[in-house]
Short mmCIF file of C-alpha atoms in Angstrom, two decimals:
data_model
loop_
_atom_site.label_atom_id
_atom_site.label_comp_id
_atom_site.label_asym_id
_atom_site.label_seq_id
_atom_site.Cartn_x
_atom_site.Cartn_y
_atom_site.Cartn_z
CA UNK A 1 34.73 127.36 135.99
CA UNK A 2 34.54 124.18 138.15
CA UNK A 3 34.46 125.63 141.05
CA UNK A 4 31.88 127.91 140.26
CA UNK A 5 29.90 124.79 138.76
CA UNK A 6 30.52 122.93 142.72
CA UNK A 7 29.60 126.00 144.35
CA UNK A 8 26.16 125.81 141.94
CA UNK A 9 25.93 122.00 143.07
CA UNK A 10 26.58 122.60 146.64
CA UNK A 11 23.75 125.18 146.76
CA UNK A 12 21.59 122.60 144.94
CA UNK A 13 22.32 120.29 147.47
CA UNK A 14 22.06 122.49 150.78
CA UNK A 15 18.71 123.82 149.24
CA UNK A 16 16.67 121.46 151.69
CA UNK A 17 18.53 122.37 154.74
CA UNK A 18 18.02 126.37 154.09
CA UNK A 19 14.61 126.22 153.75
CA UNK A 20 14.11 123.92 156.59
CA UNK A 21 16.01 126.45 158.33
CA UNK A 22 14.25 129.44 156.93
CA UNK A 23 10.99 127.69 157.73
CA UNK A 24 11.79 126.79 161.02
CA UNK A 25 12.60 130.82 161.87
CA UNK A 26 9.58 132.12 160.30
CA UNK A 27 7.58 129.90 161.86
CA UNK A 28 9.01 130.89 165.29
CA UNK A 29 8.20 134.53 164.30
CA UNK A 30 4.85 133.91 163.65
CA UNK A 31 4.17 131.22 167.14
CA UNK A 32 5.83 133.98 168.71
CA UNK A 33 3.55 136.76 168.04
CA UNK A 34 0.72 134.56 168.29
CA UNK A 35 1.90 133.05 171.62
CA UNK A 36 2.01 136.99 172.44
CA UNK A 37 -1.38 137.55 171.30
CA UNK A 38 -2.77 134.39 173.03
CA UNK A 39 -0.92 135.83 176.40
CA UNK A 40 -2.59 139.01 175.95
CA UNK A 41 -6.20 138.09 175.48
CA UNK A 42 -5.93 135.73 178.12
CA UNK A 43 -4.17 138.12 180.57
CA UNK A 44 -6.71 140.46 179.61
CA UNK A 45 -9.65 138.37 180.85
CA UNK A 46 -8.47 136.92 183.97
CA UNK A 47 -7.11 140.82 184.92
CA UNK A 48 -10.43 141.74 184.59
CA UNK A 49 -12.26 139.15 185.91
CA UNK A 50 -9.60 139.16 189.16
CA UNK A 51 -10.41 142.64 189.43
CA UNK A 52 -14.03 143.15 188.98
CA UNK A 53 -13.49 140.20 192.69
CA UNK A 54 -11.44 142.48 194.33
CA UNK A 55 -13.72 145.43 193.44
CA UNK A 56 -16.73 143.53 194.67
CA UNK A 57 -14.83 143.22 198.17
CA UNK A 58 -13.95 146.66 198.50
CA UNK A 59 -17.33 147.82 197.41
CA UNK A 60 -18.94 145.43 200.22
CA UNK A 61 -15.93 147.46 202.56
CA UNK A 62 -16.95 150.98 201.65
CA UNK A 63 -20.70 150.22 202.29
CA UNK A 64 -19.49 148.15 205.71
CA UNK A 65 -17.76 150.87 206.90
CA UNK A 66 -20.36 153.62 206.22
CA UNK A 67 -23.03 151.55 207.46
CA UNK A 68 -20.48 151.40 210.75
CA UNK A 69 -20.25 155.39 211.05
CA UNK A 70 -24.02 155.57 210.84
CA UNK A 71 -24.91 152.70 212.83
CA UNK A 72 -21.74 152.07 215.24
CA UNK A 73 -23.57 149.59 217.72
CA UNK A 74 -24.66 146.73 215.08
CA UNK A 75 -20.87 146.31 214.44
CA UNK A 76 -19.14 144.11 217.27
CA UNK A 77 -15.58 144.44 217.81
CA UNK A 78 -14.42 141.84 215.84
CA UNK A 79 -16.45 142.42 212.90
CA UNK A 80 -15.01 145.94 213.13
CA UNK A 81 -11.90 144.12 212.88
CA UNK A 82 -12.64 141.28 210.09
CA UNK A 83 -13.70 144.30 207.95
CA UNK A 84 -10.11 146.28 208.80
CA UNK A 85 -8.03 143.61 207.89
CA UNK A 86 -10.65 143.09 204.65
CA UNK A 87 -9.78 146.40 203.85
CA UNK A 88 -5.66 146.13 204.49
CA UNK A 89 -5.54 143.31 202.65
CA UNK A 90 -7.57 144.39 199.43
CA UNK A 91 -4.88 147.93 199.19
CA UNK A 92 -2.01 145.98 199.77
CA UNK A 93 -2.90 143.24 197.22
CA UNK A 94 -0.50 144.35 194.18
CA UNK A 95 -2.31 143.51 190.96
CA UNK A 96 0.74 142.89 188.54
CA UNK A 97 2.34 139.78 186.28
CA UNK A 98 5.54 140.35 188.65
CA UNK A 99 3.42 139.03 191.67
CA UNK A 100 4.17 135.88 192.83
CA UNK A 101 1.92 135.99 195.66
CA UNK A 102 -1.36 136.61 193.99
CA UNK A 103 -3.20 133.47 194.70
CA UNK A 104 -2.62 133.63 198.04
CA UNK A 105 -3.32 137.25 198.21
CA UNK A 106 -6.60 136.44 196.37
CA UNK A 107 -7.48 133.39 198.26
CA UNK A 108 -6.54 135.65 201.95
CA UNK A 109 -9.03 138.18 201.15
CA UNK A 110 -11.70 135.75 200.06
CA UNK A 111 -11.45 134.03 202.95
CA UNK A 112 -11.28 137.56 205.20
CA UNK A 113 -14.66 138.67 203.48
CA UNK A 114 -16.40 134.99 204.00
CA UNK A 115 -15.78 135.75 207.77
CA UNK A 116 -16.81 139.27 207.54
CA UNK A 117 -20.14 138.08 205.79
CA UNK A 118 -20.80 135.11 208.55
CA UNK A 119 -19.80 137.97 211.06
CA UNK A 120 -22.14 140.53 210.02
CA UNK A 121 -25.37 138.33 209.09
CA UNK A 122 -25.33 137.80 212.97
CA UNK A 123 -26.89 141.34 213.13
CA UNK A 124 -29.51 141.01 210.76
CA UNK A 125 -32.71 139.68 212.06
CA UNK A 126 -35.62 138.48 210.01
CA UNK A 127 -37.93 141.24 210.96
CA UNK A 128 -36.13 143.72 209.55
CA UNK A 129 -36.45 142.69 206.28
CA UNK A 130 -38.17 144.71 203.93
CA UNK A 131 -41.56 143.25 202.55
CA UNK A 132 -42.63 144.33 199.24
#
């Protein structure tokens, strides 16, 4: 019976420590699935928001390049060439967490389309603006 009575005590006395310890592990469980959550949403927005940039390149590419196989003289060499690269560069860009090299990736191609843009405003002259 007196061990039974210490065992009582003992539990008594190690109350504090178990629910510290208890407390501790919930709350882990809890920052944990809303350090997941947090992740998510703000994965979520910068994915989109990198995307909807790279998107914005490669539509600028697409309506480069037709305007090239329609109009084949107002493109100079390099341009031609800027926009190629533009183009390599936005399919080879791998959009996924295991990327280490996104930045650069991201900051390559925005620098590749800022040249393509200074490139190709050299064959736009001011009379061939539309006037509305």
């Amino acid at each position: 019976c007196v061990t039974t009575t210490m065992e009582e005590f003992d539990a008594v006395l190690n109350i504090e420590a178990d629910l510290i310890a208890k407390g501790r592990k919930d709350g882990f469980e809890v920052g944990k699935k809303a350090g997941y959550q947090d992740g998510y949403q703000t994965g979520l927005k910068n994915g989109t928001e990198i995307g909807t940039e790279i998107e914005f390149y490669s539509g600028h590419v697409i309506a480069w390049n037709a305007l090239a196989s329609i109009h084949p003289s107002l493109f100079s060499t390099r341009a031609k060439k800027t926009v190629a690269k533009l183009d390599d560069l936005i399919k080879s860009c791998k959009l996924h967490t295991s990327n280490p090299n996104i930045a650069q990736e991201l900051n390559d191609i925005r620098a590749t389309y800022k040249l393509a843009s200074i490139q190709l405003k050299s064959m736009y002259k001011p009379e061939d603006t539309l006037n509305f």
